[in-house]
Amino acid sequence: MPVPQGPPPAAAPASTPATNRPATGDVVRTALSVNLNRRRLARGWSLREMSAETGISKGLLSQIERGEANPTLDVVTRIAAVLRTDPADLLRGSLREPEILRAGEIDEPDGESAVNLLFAAHGHSRFEVYRSRLHPHAQSQISSHGTGSVEYVMVVSGRVTLVVDEVPYDLHAGDSARFDGRVSHYYTTEDSPAATHSIVGYPLG
């Protein structure tokens, strides 16, 4: 991740109200339909060929790709094995907007040691770890890490603005975020310096 210069960004957009979000089942079905279709086509397979490889009927595969089926874990596992991926990776939706974890949301009682899982990921065979020191009034080079990549960042000190696809997200010390590394993004600072740690994960294959 290059070292961050740029104008002060606007405030981060409000989160989508929970009442407006799709049901979890709908999100998972959509993710599976998109991921299966994309991976099948990447191999140049027809539904008939995919059926022959997995032993799953062409009709069920077609329903899954249309988001109309609720396949069993066994079916998802068989599909994942043929596609040489992790079942969890098939069920994971794309990061359409950054997922932000605020420092204040982490349970760290005073006077006690604490370990918190920030993010979990599967299906990454290669990753890169960065530490960046950002000077005041700086902007990083605009970056993109390729299809299937995911970037994770934690603000160690100071304050930065993460800009993903031209949308700004204000991050303070202790805040973390993950987002689609394929999307154009960069970091900016205002009057104070900042330091970040980040990891870029790349997909299998």
XYZ file of N, CA and C in Angstrom:
615
model
N 0.851 -1.193 0.000
C 0.000 0.000 0.000
C 0.880 1.235 0.000
N 0.757 2.099 -0.972
C 1.629 3.262 -1.088
C 1.409 4.243 0.049
N 2.454 5.098 0.283
C 2.332 6.099 1.345
C 1.518 7.278 0.870
N 0.535 7.549 1.844
C -0.252 8.651 1.429
C 0.568 9.828 1.306
N -1.860 12.636 -0.359
C -1.958 14.066 -0.192
C -3.284 14.486 -0.731
N -4.136 15.281 -0.167
C -5.375 15.609 -0.793
C -6.293 16.434 0.052
N -7.399 16.862 -0.517
C -8.337 17.726 0.164
C -9.092 16.981 1.249
N -9.555 17.692 2.295
C -10.327 17.044 3.351
C -11.586 16.446 2.767
N -11.860 15.147 3.041
C -13.032 14.515 2.481
C -14.289 14.804 3.283
N -15.429 14.472 2.704
C -16.704 14.672 3.375
C -16.891 13.608 4.441
N -17.907 13.791 5.275
C -18.170 12.835 6.341
C -18.611 11.505 5.751
N -18.374 10.438 6.505
C -18.747 9.104 6.040
C -20.255 8.987 5.951
N -20.744 8.239 4.957
C -22.174 8.069 4.811
C -22.746 7.250 5.953
N -23.988 7.473 6.260
C -24.631 6.720 7.329
C -24.804 5.277 6.907
N -24.814 4.381 7.898
C -25.008 2.975 7.599
C -26.432 2.734 7.147
N -26.613 1.699 6.339
C -27.949 1.334 5.897
C -28.742 0.823 7.087
N -29.946 1.350 7.332
C -30.729 0.885 8.473
C -30.975 -0.609 8.367
N -30.944 -1.291 9.509
C -31.103 -2.740 9.498
C -32.429 -3.146 8.871
N -33.476 -2.307 9.042
C -34.784 -2.660 8.513
C -34.816 -2.650 7.000
N -33.858 -1.992 6.358
C -33.833 -1.924 4.900
C -32.917 -2.964 4.282
N -32.219 -3.730 5.118
C -31.288 -4.703 4.601
C -32.006 -5.981 4.222
N -31.534 -6.695 3.172
C -32.158 -7.946 2.799
C -32.005 -8.972 3.902
N -32.930 -9.935 3.947
C -32.831 -11.014 4.916
C -31.564 -11.813 4.659
N -31.017 -12.407 5.731
C -29.763 -13.142 5.620
C -29.850 -14.238 4.573
N -30.964 -14.990 4.547
C -31.124 -16.059 3.560
C -31.047 -15.547 2.139
N -31.649 -14.390 1.887
C -31.615 -13.810 0.541
C -30.194 -13.426 0.154
N -29.457 -12.870 1.107
C -28.077 -12.457 0.846
C -27.216 -13.666 0.500
N -27.372 -14.750 1.259
C -26.576 -15.961 1.023
C -26.933 -16.596 -0.311
N -28.224 -16.684 -0.619
C -28.646 -17.253 -1.915
C -28.097 -16.442 -3.077
N -28.146 -15.126 -2.947
C -27.628 -14.265 -4.012
C -26.125 -14.454 -4.179
N -25.402 -14.511 -3.064
C -23.953 -14.705 -3.132
C -23.616 -16.030 -3.807
N -24.320 -17.091 -3.411
C -24.060 -18.408 -3.997
C -24.373 -18.421 -5.488
N -25.475 -17.804 -5.885
C -25.850 -17.798 -7.301
C -24.808 -17.067 -8.138
N -24.345 -15.920 -7.650
C -23.353 -15.129 -8.379
C -22.014 -15.858 -8.443
N -21.581 -16.383 -7.291
C -20.275 -17.043 -7.234
C -20.244 -18.321 -8.061
N -21.306 -19.106 -8.011
C -21.352 -20.332 -8.804
C -21.338 -20.016 -10.296
N -22.172 -19.077 -10.712
C -22.224 -18.722 -12.131
C -20.884 -18.199 -12.625
N -20.263 -17.324 -11.840
C -18.980 -16.739 -12.246
C -17.895 -17.806 -12.366
N -17.828 -18.691 -11.391
C -16.778 -19.715 -11.397
C -17.038 -20.776 -12.477
N -18.295 -21.109 -12.699
C -18.613 -22.081 -13.763
C -18.219 -21.534 -15.129
N -18.594 -20.292 -15.392
C -18.280 -19.688 -16.687
C -16.779 -19.497 -16.868
N -16.074 -19.222 -15.758
C -14.623 -19.057 -15.842
C -13.949 -20.339 -16.314
N -14.575 -21.481 -16.045
C -14.037 -22.761 -16.498
C -14.575 -23.169 -17.865
N -15.486 -22.370 -18.393
C -16.035 -22.659 -19.711
C -17.002 -23.829 -19.711
N -17.613 -24.119 -18.557
C -18.528 -25.249 -18.450
C -19.968 -24.808 -18.678
N -20.732 -25.651 -19.350
C -22.179 -25.481 -19.432
C -22.786 -26.069 -18.163
N -24.070 -25.823 -17.945
C -24.740 -26.424 -16.788
C -24.699 -27.944 -16.879
N -24.826 -28.480 -18.091
C -24.774 -29.932 -18.280
C -23.407 -30.482 -17.870
N -22.346 -29.770 -18.259
C -20.991 -30.204 -17.904
C -20.757 -30.080 -16.400
N -21.286 -29.014 -15.818
C -21.162 -28.837 -14.371
C -21.895 -29.954 -13.637
N -23.051 -30.338 -14.164
C -23.823 -31.426 -13.574
C -23.041 -32.734 -13.621
N -22.384 -32.993 -14.748
C -21.599 -34.222 -14.889
C -20.422 -34.235 -13.913
N -19.823 -33.078 -13.678
C -18.669 -32.998 -12.782
C -19.062 -33.181 -11.314
N -20.227 -32.649 -10.940
C -20.626 -32.644 -9.532
C -21.574 -33.773 -9.149
N -22.271 -34.350 -10.150
C -23.293 -35.338 -9.839
C -24.576 -34.701 -9.336
N -24.702 -33.393 -9.512
C -25.898 -32.655 -9.110
C -26.707 -32.348 -10.363
N -28.014 -32.493 -10.270
C -28.845 -32.332 -11.461
C -28.702 -30.943 -12.078
N -28.826 -30.911 -13.394
C -28.764 -29.644 -14.126
C -29.858 -28.690 -13.644
N -31.044 -29.249 -13.353
C -32.161 -28.423 -12.901
C -31.864 -27.729 -11.584
N -31.257 -28.464 -10.630
C -30.939 -27.861 -9.334
C -29.850 -26.812 -9.484
N -28.841 -27.104 -10.294
C -27.781 -26.116 -10.514
C -28.353 -24.838 -11.117
N -29.286 -25.004 -12.056
C -29.917 -23.841 -12.681
C -30.701 -23.033 -11.646
N -31.418 -23.720 -10.754
C -32.170 -23.031 -9.695
C -31.231 -22.284 -8.750
N -30.094 -22.904 -8.435
C -29.126 -22.252 -7.548
C -28.596 -20.977 -8.197
N -28.273 -21.057 -9.483
C -27.734 -19.877 -10.178
C -28.770 -18.773 -10.321
N -30.054 -19.139 -10.275
C -31.117 -18.122 -10.350
C -31.508 -17.637 -8.959
N -30.872 -18.178 -7.919
C -31.182 -17.770 -6.552
C -32.522 -18.270 -6.075
N -32.991 -19.396 -6.641
C -34.323 -19.912 -6.314
C -34.277 -21.161 -5.444
N -33.078 -21.677 -5.137
C -32.958 -22.926 -4.385
C -32.257 -22.701 -3.057
N -32.524 -23.601 -2.106
C -31.827 -23.619 -0.827
C -31.073 -24.945 -0.733
N -29.919 -25.037 -1.385
C -29.201 -26.312 -1.416
C -28.689 -26.716 -0.042
N -28.564 -28.019 0.167
C -28.033 -28.529 1.427
C -26.533 -28.253 1.508
N -25.987 -28.389 2.716
C -24.555 -28.203 2.904
C -23.768 -29.216 2.074
N -24.301 -30.436 1.940
C -23.632 -31.463 1.138
C -23.512 -31.012 -0.314
N -24.571 -30.433 -0.855
C -24.553 -29.961 -2.243
C -23.528 -28.844 -2.410
N -23.532 -27.881 -1.486
C -22.581 -26.770 -1.569
C -21.147 -27.287 -1.464
N -20.934 -28.260 -0.589
C -19.593 -28.830 -0.409
C -19.128 -29.550 -1.674
N -20.014 -30.280 -2.326
C -19.663 -30.982 -3.571
C -19.328 -29.992 -4.682
N -20.104 -28.916 -4.768
C -19.823 -27.884 -5.778
C -18.463 -27.250 -5.510
N -18.210 -26.914 -4.236
C -16.944 -26.264 -3.869
C -15.758 -27.167 -4.191
N -15.901 -28.467 -3.932
C -14.795 -29.399 -4.198
C -14.454 -29.432 -5.682
N -15.473 -29.460 -6.528
C -15.243 -29.488 -7.978
C -14.620 -28.176 -8.455
N -15.038 -27.080 -7.854
C -14.514 -25.776 -8.252
C -13.205 -25.434 -7.532
N -12.733 -26.350 -6.684
C -11.475 -26.177 -5.950
C -11.469 -24.891 -5.125
N -12.512 -24.745 -4.333
C -12.623 -23.588 -3.458
C -13.206 -24.027 -2.136
N -13.339 -23.109 -1.212
C -13.901 -23.372 0.106
C -15.407 -23.120 0.058
N -16.237 -23.987 0.688
C -17.687 -23.726 0.694
C -18.034 -22.331 1.205
N -17.302 -21.875 2.233
C -17.579 -20.537 2.775
C -17.341 -19.458 1.732
N -16.371 -19.686 0.826
C -16.071 -18.709 -0.209
C -17.219 -18.607 -1.207
N -17.898 -19.732 -1.468
C -19.045 -19.716 -2.382
C -20.224 -18.952 -1.787
N -20.311 -18.932 -0.463
C -21.460 -18.312 0.201
C -21.204 -16.863 0.596
N -19.992 -16.384 0.342
C -19.628 -15.027 0.761
C -20.021 -14.014 -0.299
N -20.762 -12.999 0.105
C -21.119 -11.931 -0.805
C -19.956 -10.989 -1.031
N -20.010 -10.224 -2.105
C -18.953 -9.262 -2.376
C -19.057 -8.103 -1.396
N -17.928 -7.477 -1.109
C -17.910 -6.320 -0.211
C -18.280 -5.080 -1.018
N -19.575 -4.844 -1.151
C -20.039 -3.738 -1.989
C -19.694 -2.387 -1.384
N -19.535 -2.356 -0.060
C -19.059 -1.156 0.607
C -18.187 -1.608 1.769
N -17.253 -0.780 2.218
C -16.366 -1.200 3.302
C -17.134 -1.610 4.553
N -16.639 -2.618 5.218
C -17.183 -3.055 6.500
C -16.311 -2.432 7.589
N -16.888 -1.535 8.392
C -16.142 -0.763 9.376
C -16.368 -1.323 10.773
N -15.289 -1.514 11.519
C -15.379 -1.926 12.919
C -14.768 -0.809 13.761
N -15.602 -0.116 14.550
C -15.158 1.009 15.352
C -14.480 0.529 16.637
N -13.474 1.286 17.063
C -12.740 0.928 18.273
C -13.680 0.808 19.463
N -14.693 1.676 19.535
C -15.618 1.658 20.657
C -16.519 0.444 20.689
N -16.587 -0.312 19.591
C -17.428 -1.505 19.534
C -16.693 -2.750 20.031
N -15.396 -2.619 20.289
C -14.599 -3.757 20.724
C -14.662 -3.872 22.246
N -14.921 -5.077 22.731
C -15.065 -5.311 24.166
C -13.688 -5.474 24.805
N -13.225 -4.421 25.461
C -11.927 -4.434 26.139
C -12.085 -3.813 27.529
N -12.555 -4.583 28.514
C -12.779 -4.049 29.872
C -11.494 -3.504 30.487
N -11.614 -2.422 31.232
C -10.454 -1.823 31.892
C -9.821 -2.824 32.861
N -8.492 -2.875 32.856
C -7.783 -3.720 33.795
C -7.749 -5.190 33.428
N -8.275 -5.548 32.257
C -8.282 -6.952 31.842
C -7.609 -7.097 30.483
N -6.932 -8.230 30.303
C -6.406 -8.548 28.975
C -7.573 -8.965 28.090
N -7.494 -8.645 26.822
C -8.599 -8.970 25.919
C -8.060 -9.304 24.532
N -8.663 -10.300 23.911
C -8.359 -10.669 22.526
C -9.673 -10.676 21.759
N -9.745 -9.949 20.672
C -10.970 -9.868 19.876
C -10.692 -10.233 18.430
N -11.522 -11.097 17.862
C -11.457 -11.392 16.436
C -12.043 -10.204 15.687
N -11.259 -9.608 14.798
C -11.750 -8.461 14.035
C -12.450 -8.920 12.763
N -11.770 -9.693 11.927
C -12.344 -10.217 10.700
C -11.830 -11.633 10.488
N -12.636 -12.467 9.866
C -12.198 -13.815 9.490
C -12.330 -13.945 7.987
N -11.421 -14.690 7.372
C -11.451 -14.844 5.919
C -11.031 -16.254 5.540
N -11.532 -16.734 4.406
C -11.185 -18.041 3.871
C -10.832 -17.876 2.402
N -10.103 -18.825 1.871
C -9.863 -18.850 0.432
C -8.756 -17.952 -0.051
N -7.946 -17.390 0.863
C -6.824 -16.568 0.433
C -5.539 -17.371 0.580
N -4.839 -17.598 -0.513
C -3.611 -18.384 -0.463
C -2.378 -17.494 -0.335
N -2.532 -16.212 -0.603
C -1.385 -15.306 -0.547
C -1.836 -13.984 0.053
N -0.985 -13.405 0.886
C -1.339 -12.113 1.447
C -0.089 -11.269 1.634
N -0.301 -9.971 1.719
C 0.775 -9.004 1.926
C 0.413 -8.151 3.137
N 1.402 -7.867 3.974
C 1.184 -7.079 5.190
C 1.962 -5.771 5.075
N 1.316 -4.664 5.382
C 1.943 -3.347 5.257
C 1.803 -2.540 6.544
N 2.779 -1.711 6.806
C 2.653 -0.631 7.783
C 2.896 0.662 7.019
N 2.024 1.634 7.206
C 2.171 2.912 6.508
C 2.196 4.060 7.514
N 3.123 4.993 7.317
C 3.156 6.240 8.095
C 2.682 7.333 7.162
N 1.644 8.026 7.564
C 1.011 9.023 6.709
C 1.272 10.418 7.257
N 1.812 11.283 6.462
C 2.112 12.648 6.886
C 0.841 13.506 6.852
N 0.835 14.651 7.551
C -0.332 15.544 7.501
C -0.618 15.994 6.061
N -1.879 16.173 5.756
C -2.344 16.659 4.449
C -1.743 15.810 3.308
N -1.829 14.506 3.478
C -1.268 13.583 2.481
C -2.389 12.788 1.814
N -2.109 12.341 0.622
C -3.023 11.430 -0.078
C -2.192 10.325 -0.705
N -2.614 9.103 -0.506
C -1.888 7.978 -1.080
C -2.120 7.897 -2.583
N -1.292 7.128 -3.202
C -1.507 6.778 -4.602
C -2.805 5.975 -4.697
N -3.576 6.166 -5.741
C -4.809 5.397 -5.937
C -4.417 3.962 -6.265
N -5.019 3.013 -5.544
C -4.624 1.614 -5.669
C -5.787 0.723 -6.064
N -5.446 -0.438 -6.593
C -6.396 -1.516 -6.887
C -5.576 -2.790 -6.926
N -6.063 -3.861 -6.274
C -5.254 -5.057 -6.122
C -5.721 -6.252 -6.948
N -6.727 -6.088 -7.772
C -7.138 -7.172 -8.658
C -8.369 -7.924 -8.173
N -8.976 -8.651 -9.087
C -10.209 -9.390 -8.822
C -10.022 -10.395 -7.693
N -10.981 -10.408 -6.774
C -10.964 -11.365 -5.681
C -10.159 -10.937 -4.474
N -9.433 -9.831 -4.562
C -8.605 -9.398 -3.438
C -9.457 -8.665 -2.396
N -9.005 -8.727 -1.146
C -9.659 -8.019 -0.046
C -8.578 -7.297 0.751
N -8.805 -6.029 1.067
C -7.853 -5.279 1.882
C -8.442 -5.059 3.272
N -7.593 -5.291 4.288
C -7.947 -5.058 5.683
C -7.024 -3.950 6.196
N -7.568 -3.005 6.936
C -6.740 -1.926 7.471
C -7.139 -1.625 8.906
N -6.157 -1.343 9.755
C -6.406 -0.860 11.113
C -5.620 0.424 11.310
N -6.275 1.441 11.857
C -5.602 2.699 12.151
C -4.923 2.560 13.510
N -3.604 2.609 13.505
C -2.829 2.448 14.731
C -2.790 3.752 15.518
N -2.622 4.869 14.812
C -2.606 6.171 15.480
C -3.096 7.234 14.510
N -3.628 8.317 15.064
C -4.106 9.416 14.231
C -5.472 9.142 13.627
N -5.743 9.814 12.541
C -7.035 9.713 11.865
C -6.794 9.730 10.365
N -7.453 8.843 9.646
C -7.346 8.818 8.188
C -8.745 8.757 7.585
N -8.834 9.112 6.337
C -10.061 8.916 5.587
C -9.776 7.915 4.483
N -10.502 6.820 4.519
C -10.431 5.804 3.475
C -11.438 6.186 2.400
N -10.995 6.289 1.164
C -11.890 6.638 0.060
C -11.963 5.444 -0.877
N -13.140 4.823 -0.955
C -13.357 3.643 -1.785
C -14.399 3.979 -2.841
N -14.002 3.894 -4.094
C -14.909 4.205 -5.204
C -15.517 5.597 -5.027
N -14.650 6.542 -4.601
C -14.997 7.964 -4.412
C -15.911 8.214 -3.213
N -16.150 7.220 -2.370
C -16.958 7.419 -1.156
C -16.016 7.442 0.048
N -16.036 8.520 0.885
C -15.107 8.631 2.022
C -15.641 7.959 3.286
N -14.723 7.357 4.041
C -15.048 6.731 5.325
C -14.016 7.223 6.337
N -14.472 7.914 7.359
C -13.585 8.507 8.360
C -13.208 7.451 9.392
N -11.916 7.208 9.586
C -11.435 6.197 10.526
C -10.522 6.835 11.562
N -10.738 6.488 12.830
C -9.924 7.003 13.929
C -9.045 5.886 14.483
N -8.123 6.239 15.363
C -7.219 5.262 15.958
C -8.019 4.128 16.597
N -7.645 2.895 16.268
C -8.344 1.722 16.788
C -9.436 1.201 15.882
N -9.901 2.010 14.917
C -10.915 1.550 13.965
C -10.289 0.619 12.929
N -11.089 -0.309 12.434
C -10.640 -1.241 11.398
C -11.667 -1.272 10.273
N -11.228 -1.708 9.100
C -12.134 -1.832 7.971
C -11.625 -2.924 7.032
N -12.532 -3.502 6.282
C -12.137 -4.371 5.175
C -13.010 -4.030 3.984
N -12.455 -4.201 2.790
C -13.186 -3.811 1.595
C -12.629 -4.543 0.379
N -13.378 -4.477 -0.691
C -13.009 -5.122 -1.949
C -11.759 -4.460 -2.509
N -10.644 -5.197 -2.528
C -9.390 -4.624 -2.997
C -9.356 -4.336 -4.476
N -10.326 -4.857 -5.218
C -10.403 -4.623 -6.653
C -10.848 -3.196 -6.955
N -11.595 -2.588 -6.016
C -12.167 -1.257 -6.229
C -11.100 -0.190 -5.991
N -11.111 0.844 -6.801
C -10.168 1.949 -6.670
C -10.295 2.585 -5.282
N -9.145 2.777 -4.598
C -9.188 3.325 -3.246
C -7.886 4.045 -2.903
N -7.970 4.911 -1.888
C -6.784 5.601 -1.386
C -7.075 6.122 0.013
N -6.040 6.653 0.661
C -6.152 7.178 2.024
C -5.714 8.636 2.050
N -6.343 9.434 2.920
C -5.930 10.826 3.098
C -5.841 11.148 4.591
N -5.068 12.192 4.919
C -5.002 12.704 6.290
C -5.303 14.192 6.269
N -5.557 14.745 7.469
C -5.799 16.180 7.585
C -4.615 16.836 8.288
N -4.828 17.419 9.475
C -3.767 18.196 10.127
C -2.729 17.354 10.860
N -3.058 16.114 11.146
C -2.169 15.282 11.960
C -1.653 14.080 11.176
N -0.485 13.568 11.573
C 0.023 12.353 10.937
C -0.780 11.143 11.420
N -0.609 10.025 10.746
C -1.309 8.800 11.133
C -0.460 7.600 10.744
N -0.755 6.476 11.371
C -0.082 5.228 11.009
C -1.140 4.141 10.873
N -0.966 3.275 9.898
C -1.910 2.179 9.686
C -1.153 0.871 9.474
N -1.816 -0.230 9.797
C -1.368 -1.548 9.418
C -2.416 -2.113 8.460
N -1.991 -2.727 7.390
C -2.970 -3.284 6.461
C -2.480 -4.616 5.912
N -3.448 -5.430 5.513
C -3.195 -6.732 4.892
C -4.012 -6.799 3.607
N -3.394 -7.253 2.530
C -4.108 -7.486 1.284
C -4.092 -8.997 1.033
N -5.273 -9.600 0.952
C -5.376 -11.025 0.684
C -5.752 -11.276 -0.760
N -5.157 -12.297 -1.353
C -5.418 -12.638 -2.755
C -6.036 -14.033 -2.840
N -6.906 -14.290 -3.795
C -7.636 -15.549 -3.856
C -6.781 -16.732 -4.297
N -7.292 -17.929 -4.025
C -6.657 -19.147 -4.493
C -6.740 -19.235 -6.003
N -5.744 -19.852 -6.595
C -5.805 -20.115 -8.031
C -5.439 -18.944 -8.887
